[in-house]
Structure formats: structure tokens, C-alpha cells
PDB file of C-alpha atoms and ligand atoms in Angstrom:
ATOM      1  CA  MET A   1      55.672  21.372 118.221  1.00 73.00           C
ATOM      2  CA  SER A   2      54.607  21.146 114.632  1.00 78.00           C
ATOM      3  CA  PHE A   3      51.866  23.122 113.102  1.00 84.00           C
ATOM      4  CA  SER A   4      51.712  20.499 110.082  1.00 83.00           C
ATOM      5  CA  ARG A   5      50.410  16.722 109.906  1.00 84.00           C
ATOM      6  CA  PRO A   6      52.922  15.342 107.602  1.00 89.00           C
ATOM      7  CA  ASN A   7      52.864  11.641 105.561  1.00 94.00           C
ATOM      8  CA  PHE A   8      49.119  11.002 105.714  1.00 94.00           C
ATOM      9  CA  SER A   9      45.740  12.543 104.645  1.00 93.00           C
ATOM     10  CA  GLU A  10      42.499  11.881 103.275  1.00 93.00           C
ATOM     11  CA  ALA A  11      43.396  14.255 100.371  1.00 92.00           C
ATOM     12  CA  THR A  12      46.209  11.725  99.008  1.00 91.00           C
ATOM     13  CA  ASN A  13      43.793   8.690 100.492  1.00 92.00           C
ATOM     14  CA  THR A  14      46.578   7.700 102.883  1.00 94.00           C
ATOM     15  CA  ARG A  15      46.875   6.653 106.232  1.00 96.00           C
ATOM     16  CA  LEU A  16      49.086   5.213 109.327  1.00 97.00           C
ATOM     17  CA  ARG A  17      49.198   1.861 110.636  1.00 98.00           C
ATOM     18  CA  LEU A  18      49.789   3.083 114.029  1.00 97.00           C
ATOM     19  CA  LYS A  19      47.551   5.818 115.971  1.00 96.00           C
ATOM     20  CA  ASP A  20      50.687   7.156 117.345  1.00 96.00           C
ATOM     21  CA  TYR A  21      53.131   8.640 115.064  1.00 95.00           C
ATOM     22  CA  SER A  22      56.194  10.869 115.103  1.00 94.00           C
ATOM     23  CA  PRO A  23      55.174  14.660 114.621  1.00 90.00           C
ATOM     24  CA  PHE A  24      58.204  15.759 112.802  1.00 89.00           C
ATOM     25  CA  SER A  25      57.963  13.145 110.128  1.00 92.00           C
ATOM     26  CA  GLY A  26      54.536  11.865 110.397  1.00 94.00           C
ATOM     27  CA  MET A  27      55.744   8.135 110.147  1.00 96.00           C
ATOM     28  CA  CYS A  28      54.391   5.728 112.848  1.00 97.00           C
ATOM     29  CA  VAL A  29      56.020   5.418 115.815  1.00 97.00           C
ATOM     30  CA  THR A  30      57.192   2.106 114.799  1.00 97.00           C
ATOM     31  CA  CYS A  31      57.781   1.651 111.293  1.00 97.00           C
ATOM     32  CA  LEU A  32      57.251  -2.230 110.483  1.00 97.00           C
ATOM     33  CA  ASP A  33      59.142  -4.412 108.302  1.00 96.00           C
ATOM     34  CA  GLY A  34      56.544  -5.983 106.158  1.00 95.00           C
ATOM     35  CA  CYS A  35      54.090  -3.001 106.211  1.00 96.00           C
ATOM     36  CA  PRO A  36      52.243  -2.671 102.787  1.00 95.00           C
ATOM     37  CA  GLY A  37      52.966   1.120 103.015  1.00 95.00           C
ATOM     38  CA  TYR A  38      49.551   2.946 103.705  1.00 96.00           C
ATOM     39  CA  CYS A  39      51.191   6.308 104.404  1.00 96.00           C
ATOM     40  CA  GLU A  40      52.487   8.810 101.616  1.00 95.00           C
ATOM     41  CA  ILE A  41      56.269   7.718 102.240  1.00 95.00           C
ATOM     42  CA  GLY A  42      55.145   3.891 101.681  1.00 95.00           C
ATOM     43  CA  ARG A  43      52.737   4.672  98.579  1.00 94.00           C
ATOM     44  CA  SER A  44      55.388   7.200  97.093  1.00 93.00           C
ATOM     45  CA  ALA A  45      58.181   4.800  97.260  1.00 92.00           C
ATOM     46  CA  ILE A  46      56.108   2.606  94.568  1.00 89.00           C
ATOM     47  CA  ARG A  47      54.556   5.420  92.617  1.00 86.00           C
ATOM     48  CA  GLY A  48      56.685   8.233  93.041  1.00 87.00           C
ATOM     49  CA  ARG A  49      55.433  11.778  93.111  1.00 80.00           C
ATOM     50  CA  GLU A  50      52.390  10.882  91.683  1.00 80.00           C
ATOM     51  CA  TYR A  51      51.179   9.542  94.907  1.00 80.00           C
ATOM     52  CA  ILE A  52      51.443  12.935  96.701  1.00 79.00           C
ATOM     53  CA  TYR A  53      48.899  15.017  94.276  1.00 83.00           C
ATOM     54  CA  PRO A  54      45.503  15.384  96.052  1.00 87.00           C
ATOM     55  CA  LYS A  55      42.896  12.731  94.544  1.00 88.00           C
ATOM     56  CA  PRO A  56      41.099  12.442  92.328  1.00 89.00           C
ATOM     57  CA  TYR A  57      43.229  14.536  90.095  1.00 84.00           C
ATOM     58  CA  GLY A  58      41.235  17.340  88.234  1.00 82.00           C
ATOM     59  CA  LYS A  59      38.150  16.830  90.302  1.00 87.00           C
ATOM     60  CA  VAL A  60      39.157  18.810  93.354  1.00 88.00           C
ATOM     61  CA  THR A  61      40.367  21.647  94.886  1.00 85.00           C
ATOM     62  CA  SER A  62      42.687  21.188  97.865  1.00 84.00           C
ATOM     63  CA  GLY A  63      42.798  23.047 101.364  1.00 84.00           C
ATOM     64  CA  SER A  64      45.656  23.254 103.731  1.00 84.00           C
ATOM     65  CA  GLN A  65      45.989  20.849 106.818  1.00 87.00           C
ATOM     66  CA  LYS A  66      48.475  22.843 108.561  1.00 86.00           C
ATOM     67  CA  ASP A  67      46.875  23.930 111.864  1.00 86.00           C
ATOM     68  CA  TYR A  68      47.671  27.747 112.004  1.00 87.00           C
ATOM     69  CA  PRO A  69      48.469  28.824 115.803  1.00 88.00           C
ATOM     70  CA  VAL A  70      46.440  32.366 114.950  1.00 89.00           C
ATOM     71  CA  ASP A  71      43.152  32.563 112.524  1.00 87.00           C
ATOM     72  CA  PHE A  72      40.295  35.203 112.449  1.00 88.00           C
ATOM     73  CA  SER A  73      38.378  32.984 115.078  1.00 89.00           C
ATOM     74  CA  HIS A  74      40.961  34.388 117.529  1.00 91.00           C
ATOM     75  CA  PHE A  75      39.379  38.208 116.931  1.00 91.00           C
ATOM     76  CA  ASN A  76      36.303  39.702 117.905  1.00 90.00           C
ATOM     77  CA  ILE A  77      34.496  42.633 116.110  1.00 84.00           C
ATOM     78  CA  ASN A  78      32.921  44.571 118.783  1.00 84.00           C
ATOM     79  CA  GLY A  79      30.086  47.096 118.033  1.00 78.00           C
ATOM     80  CA  THR A  80      29.857  50.571 119.583  1.00 78.00           C
ATOM     81  CA  CYS A  81      26.882  52.276 121.274  1.00 80.00           C
ATOM     82  CA  VAL A  82      27.932  55.704 120.603  1.00 84.00           C
ATOM     83  CA  GLY A  83      28.027  57.373 116.968  1.00 86.00           C
ATOM     84  CA  ALA A  84      28.765  55.426 113.547  1.00 85.00           C
ATOM     85  CA  GLN A  85      31.155  55.452 111.289  1.00 83.00           C
ATOM     86  CA  GLY A  86      30.325  55.629 107.176  1.00 84.00           C
ATOM     87  CA  VAL A  87      26.807  56.273 107.952  1.00 86.00           C
ATOM     88  CA  ALA A  88      24.672  58.867 109.562  1.00 90.00           C
ATOM     89  CA  ALA A  89      24.319  57.689 113.169  1.00 90.00           C
ATOM     90  CA  ASP A  90      20.812  57.321 112.907  1.00 91.00           C
ATOM     91  CA  PRO A  91      18.776  53.891 113.577  1.00 89.00           C
ATOM     92  CA  ASP A  92      16.376  54.620 110.793  1.00 94.00           C
ATOM     93  CA  VAL A  93      19.423  55.028 108.206  1.00 93.00           C
ATOM     94  CA  ALA A  94      22.193  52.664 109.517  1.00 89.00           C
ATOM     95  CA  THR A  95      20.153  49.425 108.535  1.00 91.00           C
ATOM     96  CA  PHE A  96      21.484  46.250 106.973  1.00 90.00           C
ATOM     97  CA  PRO A  97      19.681  47.270 103.395  1.00 91.00           C
ATOM     98  CA  ASN A  98      22.116  50.560 103.635  1.00 90.00           C
ATOM     99  CA  VAL A  99      25.307  48.354 104.142  1.00 88.00           C
ATOM    100  CA  ASP A 100      27.553  49.839 100.979  1.00 89.00           C
ATOM    101  CA  ILE A 101      30.918  48.006 100.469  1.00 91.00           C
ATOM    102  CA  GLU A 102      31.388  49.321  97.170  1.00 94.00           C
ATOM    103  CA  LEU A 103      34.863  50.101  96.106  1.00 93.00           C
ATOM    104  CA  ARG A 104      37.018  52.184  93.386  1.00 93.00           C
ATOM    105  CA  LEU A 105      40.638  50.751  92.565  1.00 89.00           C
ATOM    106  CA  GLY A 106      41.817  53.325  89.921  1.00 89.00           C
ATOM    107  CA  ASP A 107      39.077  53.060  87.301  1.00 87.00           C
ATOM    108  CA  ILE A 108      38.206  49.828  88.199  1.00 91.00           C
ATOM    109  CA  LYS A 109      34.373  49.523  89.974  1.00 95.00           C
ATOM    110  CA  LEU A 110      33.720  47.034  92.231  1.00 96.00           C
ATOM    111  CA  ARG A 111      30.505  46.364  94.191  1.00 95.00           C
ATOM    112  CA  ALA A 112      32.311  44.153  97.066  1.00 93.00           C
ATOM    113  CA  PRO A 113      36.188  44.495  97.739  1.00 92.00           C
ATOM    114  CA  TRP A 114      37.339  40.870  96.747  1.00 89.00           C
ATOM    115  CA  PHE A 115      38.033  39.013  93.367  1.00 88.00           C
ATOM    116  CA  THR A 116      38.593  35.213  92.841  1.00 90.00           C
ATOM    117  CA  THR A 117      41.899  33.743  92.676  1.00 85.00           C
ATOM    118  CA  GLY A 118      43.499  32.948  89.166  1.00 88.00           C
ATOM    119  CA  LEU A 119      41.458  30.029  87.823  1.00 91.00           C
ATOM    120  CA  GLY A 120      44.058  28.419  85.549  1.00 89.00           C
ATOM    121  CA  SER A 121      44.274  25.679  82.966  1.00 87.00           C
ATOM    122  CA  THR A 122      43.612  22.710  85.502  1.00 86.00           C
ATOM    123  CA  PHE A 123      40.392  20.578  84.767  1.00 87.00           C
ATOM    124  CA  ILE A 124      38.510  21.893  87.756  1.00 89.00           C
ATOM    125  CA  ALA A 125      38.958  25.548  86.917  1.00 91.00           C
ATOM    126  CA  ARG A 126      37.914  24.941  83.219  1.00 93.00           C
ATOM    127  CA  ASP A 127      34.877  23.046  84.610  1.00 93.00           C
ATOM    128  CA  ASN A 128      33.718  25.570  86.696  1.00 94.00           C
ATOM    129  CA  TRP A 129      34.665  28.697  85.155  1.00 96.00           C
ATOM    130  CA  GLU A 130      31.019  29.286  83.879  1.00 96.00           C
ATOM    131  CA  GLY A 131      29.303  29.688  87.471  1.00 96.00           C
ATOM    132  CA  VAL A 132      32.596  31.795  88.792  1.00 96.00           C
ATOM    133  CA  ALA A 133      32.580  34.051  86.142  1.00 97.00           C
ATOM    134  CA  ILE A 134      28.972  34.564  85.704  1.00 97.00           C
ATOM    135  CA  GLY A 135      28.523  34.943  89.425  1.00 96.00           C
ATOM    136  CA  SER A 136      31.293  37.497  89.490  1.00 96.00           C
ATOM    137  CA  ALA A 137      29.741  39.399  86.787  1.00 97.00           C
ATOM    138  CA  LEU A 138      26.218  39.723  88.121  1.00 96.00           C
ATOM    139  CA  PHE A 139      27.479  40.716  91.386  1.00 95.00           C
ATOM    140  CA  GLY A 140      30.157  43.154  89.936  1.00 96.00           C
ATOM    141  CA  THR A 141      33.614  41.682  91.211  1.00 96.00           C
ATOM    142  CA  MET A 142      36.567  40.660  89.750  1.00 95.00           C
ATOM    143  CA  VAL A 143      37.329  37.016  88.417  1.00 96.00           C
ATOM    144  CA  GLY A 144      40.998  35.814  87.802  1.00 96.00           C
ATOM    145  CA  VAL A 145      42.084  33.762  84.288  1.00 96.00           C
ATOM    146  CA  GLY A 146      45.068  32.007  85.655  1.00 92.00           C
ATOM    147  CA  GLU A 147      48.579  31.040  83.888  1.00 91.00           C
ATOM    148  CA  ASN A 148      48.615  28.608  80.814  1.00 92.00           C
ATOM    149  CA  VAL A 149      45.339  28.798  79.776  1.00 96.00           C
ATOM    150  CA  CYS A 150      46.275  29.675  76.115  1.00 96.00           C
ATOM    151  CA  GLY A 151      49.296  27.090  75.997  1.00 94.00           C
ATOM    152  CA  VAL A 152      47.166  23.942  77.743  1.00 94.00           C
ATOM    153  CA  ASP A 153      44.341  24.478  75.201  1.00 95.00           C
ATOM    154  CA  PRO A 154      44.309  21.681  72.420  1.00 95.00           C
ATOM    155  CA  GLU A 155      42.634  24.014  70.170  1.00 96.00           C
ATOM    156  CA  ALA A 156      44.857  26.873  70.478  1.00 97.00           C
ATOM    157  CA  GLU A 157      46.523  28.276  67.144  1.00 97.00           C
ATOM    158  CA  PHE A 158      50.019  29.452  67.269  1.00 96.00           C
ATOM    159  CA  ARG A 159      52.185  31.606  64.819  1.00 96.00           C
ATOM    160  CA  ASN A 160      55.819  32.084  64.883  1.00 94.00           C
ATOM    161  CA  GLY A 161      55.509  30.891  68.637  1.00 93.00           C
ATOM    162  CA  LYS A 162      52.970  33.202  69.497  1.00 96.00           C
ATOM    163  CA  VAL A 163      49.316  32.730  70.299  1.00 97.00           C
ATOM    164  CA  ILE A 164      46.892  33.891  67.623  1.00 97.00           C
ATOM    165  CA  ARG A 165      43.576  32.098  68.956  1.00 97.00           C
ATOM    166  CA  SER A 166      42.691  30.483  71.806  1.00 98.00           C
ATOM    167  CA  PRO A 167      39.159  29.061  71.933  1.00 98.00           C
ATOM    168  CA  GLU A 168      39.185  28.385  75.893  1.00 97.00           C
ATOM    169  CA  MET A 169      40.739  31.900  76.667  1.00 98.00           C
ATOM    170  CA  GLU A 170      37.781  33.582  74.445  1.00 98.00           C
ATOM    171  CA  ARG A 171      35.147  31.753  75.968  1.00 98.00           C
ATOM    172  CA  ARG A 172      35.979  32.677  79.463  1.00 97.00           C
ATOM    173  CA  ILE A 173      36.247  36.223  78.804  1.00 97.00           C
ATOM    174  CA  ARG A 174      33.074  36.504  76.769  1.00 97.00           C
ATOM    175  CA  LEU A 175      31.157  34.726  79.543  1.00 97.00           C
ATOM    176  CA  PHE A 176      31.950  37.510  82.160  1.00 97.00           C
ATOM    177  CA  GLN A 177      31.604  40.126  79.577  1.00 96.00           C
ATOM    178  CA  GLU A 178      28.233  38.857  78.433  1.00 97.00           C
ATOM    179  CA  TRP A 179      26.880  38.896  82.158  1.00 97.00           C
ATOM    180  CA  GLN A 180      28.672  41.951  82.860  1.00 97.00           C
ATOM    181  CA  ARG A 181      26.443  44.813  84.470  1.00 96.00           C
ATOM    182  CA  ASP A 182      27.061  48.579  84.496  1.00 95.00           C
ATOM    183  CA  GLY A 183      30.526  48.274  84.155  1.00 95.00           C
ATOM    184  CA  TYR A 184      31.226  46.808  87.512  1.00 97.00           C
ATOM    185  CA  GLY A 185      34.128  44.309  87.853  1.00 96.00           C
ATOM    186  CA  GLY A 186      36.519  42.927  85.475  1.00 95.00           C
ATOM    187  CA  VAL A 187      38.563  39.800  84.250  1.00 96.00           C
ATOM    188  CA  ILE A 188      42.315  39.853  85.129  1.00 96.00           C
ATOM    189  CA  VAL A 189      44.534  37.595  83.266  1.00 97.00           C
ATOM    190  CA  GLN A 190      47.704  36.253  84.617  1.00 94.00           C
ATOM    191  CA  GLU A 191      50.614  35.694  82.879  1.00 92.00           C
ATOM    192  CA  ASN A 192      53.554  33.127  83.753  1.00 89.00           C
ATOM    193  CA  VAL A 193      56.999  32.638  81.984  1.00 87.00           C
ATOM    194  CA  GLU A 194      55.500  30.370  79.223  1.00 89.00           C
ATOM    195  CA  ASP A 195      52.377  32.823  78.716  1.00 93.00           C
ATOM    196  CA  SER A 196      55.115  35.518  78.125  1.00 92.00           C
ATOM    197  CA  ARG A 197      56.780  33.636  75.708  1.00 93.00           C
ATOM    198  CA  PHE A 198      53.690  32.993  73.987  1.00 93.00           C
ATOM    199  CA  GLY A 199      52.303  36.680  73.927  1.00 96.00           C
ATOM    200  CA  THR A 200      49.167  36.055  76.224  1.00 97.00           C
ATOM    201  CA  LEU A 201      48.903  39.095  77.162  1.00 97.00           C
ATOM    202  CA  GLU A 202      49.246  40.914  74.077  1.00 97.00           C
ATOM    203  CA  TYR A 203      46.563  38.472  72.806  1.00 98.00           C
ATOM    204  CA  VAL A 204      44.132  39.109  75.233  1.00 98.00           C
ATOM    205  CA  ILE A 205      44.697  42.931  75.474  1.00 97.00           C
ATOM    206  CA  GLU A 206      44.500  43.656  71.313  1.00 97.00           C
ATOM    207  CA  GLN A 207      42.101  41.095  70.659  1.00 96.00           C
ATOM    208  CA  LEU A 208      39.779  40.235  73.600  1.00 97.00           C
ATOM    209  CA  GLY A 209      39.651  43.795  75.115  1.00 94.00           C
ATOM    210  CA  ILE A 210      41.307  42.613  78.574  1.00 96.00           C
ATOM    211  CA  GLU A 211      42.502  45.980  80.769  1.00 93.00           C
ATOM    212  CA  PHE A 212      43.679  44.133  84.082  1.00 93.00           C
ATOM    213  CA  VAL A 213      46.556  41.878  84.079  1.00 95.00           C
ATOM    214  CA  GLU A 214      48.779  40.084  86.599  1.00 92.00           C
ATOM    215  CA  ILE A 215      52.454  39.312  85.844  1.00 89.00           C
ATOM    216  CA  LYS A 216      54.081  36.406  87.691  1.00 83.00           C
ATOM    217  CA  TRP A 217      57.393  35.351  88.756  1.00 75.00           C
ATOM    218  CA  GLY A 218      56.364  32.397  90.499  1.00 68.00           C
ATOM    219  CA  GLN A 219      53.360  31.047  92.341  1.00 66.00           C
ATOM    220  CA  GLY A 220      52.094  32.142  95.797  1.00 60.00           C
ATOM    221  CA  ALA A 221      51.672  28.187  96.631  1.00 59.00           C
ATOM    222  CA  LYS A 222      54.648  26.788  95.553  1.00 65.00           C
ATOM    223  CA  ASP A 223      57.386  29.821  94.202  1.00 66.00           C
ATOM    224  CA  ILE A 224      57.908  27.932  90.887  1.00 69.00           C
ATOM    225  CA  GLY A 225      55.354  26.992  88.085  1.00 67.00           C
ATOM    226  CA  GLY A 226      52.659  24.752  88.203  1.00 73.00           C
ATOM    227  CA  GLU A 227      52.425  21.132  86.841  1.00 79.00           C
ATOM    228  CA  ILE A 228      49.443  19.132  85.579  1.00 84.00           C
ATOM    229  CA  LYS A 229      48.985  15.572  84.532  1.00 85.00           C
ATOM    230  CA  LEU A 230      48.134  14.715  80.958  1.00 88.00           C
ATOM    231  CA  PRO A 231      45.918  12.168  79.844  1.00 87.00           C
ATOM    232  CA  ASP A 232      47.709  10.519  76.866  1.00 93.00           C
ATOM    233  CA  ILE A 233      50.934  10.927  74.664  1.00 96.00           C
ATOM    234  CA  LYS A 234      49.339  13.078  72.053  1.00 95.00           C
ATOM    235  CA  ARG A 235      48.621  16.125  74.451  1.00 94.00           C
ATOM    236  CA  ALA A 236      52.161  15.312  76.120  1.00 95.00           C
ATOM    237  CA  LYS A 237      53.484  15.644  72.405  1.00 96.00           C
ATOM    238  CA  GLN A 238      51.663  18.882  71.883  1.00 94.00           C
ATOM    239  CA  LEU A 239      52.603  20.575  74.976  1.00 93.00           C
ATOM    240  CA  LYS A 240      56.272  19.667  74.428  1.00 94.00           C
ATOM    241  CA  ASP A 241      55.833  20.669  70.991  1.00 93.00           C
ATOM    242  CA  ARG A 242      54.957  24.105  72.449  1.00 91.00           C
ATOM    243  CA  GLY A 243      57.795  24.299  74.723  1.00 90.00           C
ATOM    244  CA  TYR A 244      56.505  23.116  77.843  1.00 91.00           C
ATOM    245  CA  ILE A 245      58.751  20.587  79.824  1.00 91.00           C
ATOM    246  CA  VAL A 246      57.165  17.364  79.635  1.00 93.00           C
ATOM    247  CA  PHE A 247      58.391  14.863  81.971  1.00 89.00           C
ATOM    248  CA  PRO A 248      59.216  11.669  80.933  1.00 90.00           C
ATOM    249  CA  ASP A 249      59.728  13.041  77.452  1.00 94.00           C
ATOM    250  CA  PRO A 250      57.402  11.731  75.127  1.00 94.00           C
TER     251      PRO A 250
HETATM  252  S1  LIG B   1      55.102   2.379 105.983  1.00 82.75           S
HETATM  253 FE1  LIG B   1      53.437   1.489 107.318  1.00 82.75          FE
HETATM  254  S2  LIG B   1      54.328   1.456 109.140  1.00 82.75           S
HETATM  255 FE2  LIG B   1      55.654   2.623 107.999  1.00 82.75          FE
HETATM  256  S3  LIG B   1      55.080   4.705 108.672  1.00 82.75           S
HETATM  257 FE3  LIG B   1      54.243   4.166 106.501  1.00 82.75          FE
HETATM  258  S4  LIG B   1      52.081   3.114 107.362  1.00 82.75           S
HETATM  259 FE4  LIG B   1      53.322   3.168 109.397  1.00 82.75          FE
END
């Protein structure tokens, strides 16, 4: 039994010709000679891997459609009639406004025990940074700057292969710092292989006051580096000059 549903998804604007399909391949139970190819296999035969990007590119975040056999809805949290934990067993004290989920992680003060995933160099992350960063700062949690932000920043400046200025990275960090309250929360900056070559962490620690970092070998979702689509040849050449693998070679 497959928990996944391969070969068609509204994320890729694809569908099947038939309602019945093979659960292993996701192909129609009869793949018809002459079908225009509505599915991911059919579309990608013409457009290549471009077609398996969720659409529209740069405007969406994507969720998995894998139907995991166990999730949190399978558990119940049951209260107790006797005693209390973390608060006095007193109905006038154990009230909703007195709930306190503050946390200390070493020297990091958090008003709530969570932080955002790394919002990296993608357009969707860039375009929504302001709300996420200011919200996290006001609430007192942590927000992550993902990988490649300096490398993909068109206005970034480099000297001897090292980043010396990135307006986009500066914007992101300053926004959080401007709205941070009482020292709660913070910004974590990720570093992948390309960032380490650019000296991204040295730049953000020494020049932008960053104290929290995450060093990456791969990515949780992919185990290899990420990839982006570029809008024009000028950007393709710029990133090639900065050392990125650009395909096809501009
Ligand atoms: S090519 Fe057409 S018939 Fe074949 S699996 Fe895809 S949608 Fe179905």
C-alpha cells in the first residue's frame, strides 16, 4: 500500500485521463496512445524537469500530499481531575492567562518554544520576510534566514570571493532587530556549502551582530543543495560568476 500519490497533483497543474490508476506509478490504468499527456510523466516528457516544480514558481509554498499513517490527530491529550503540574493546584491560579510557555535555550530567551524554518533565497521567502520577521520579533521567538541569501542577492558585493556587503541580508536582520523586545528571540542564519565559501557566517557575525547559526551539509527535504529558477541570462551569468552551478551553462 502506497502512502504517496505520484504523477498528478494540483501543485503541478497535472491530472490523469482516467479515475483508475496504478498506485505504484500513478499512471492511468490504461495509458492511451495519443493521450496529450495530462500527467507529470506526460508533461515532463515535453518540458523536462521544469514541469515538476510546484506552480506558479516563486509564488507558492508547498505541502506534502503523502498521507502519513500516523499523525497527531491519532493522540488525545487528556486532562486530570487531581492536582496540577507547573502551576498551583488552585482553580483561581491555574487559569488560561497564567499559562507560561517561556523557555531558555542556553542564553536564548524565548516566549514560546518554537522558531521558523529557514527562509532562504527564494522569492516567496524574500517577499514574506517582513511579516514573518516582525511577527517573530514582537512575539519573542526565533526566525531563520535560510541559505544562499547573500549569494543570490543581485546587489551583494564580494571581494576575493568573500561577501563584504549584502543589502538583502542586512534588511532581513535589521527588520528583526528593530522590532525585537526585551532581548527575546533572535535570528538564526544558515550556512550551506556555497555560503561557507563566501564567508557568509563571518560576515553576519562580525558585521551584523548575529549570534545564532546553523551549518548545513544538505537539506532536510532533499539531502542535497537547493535549486532555483532564474528569470534572465544576466542573472544566470552573475550567479555563474559567483561560483554556482548554472544549468544550462550561460
Ligand atoms: S499520458 Fe495520459 S493516459 Fe498516460 S498516464 Fe498520463 S494522463 Fe494517463
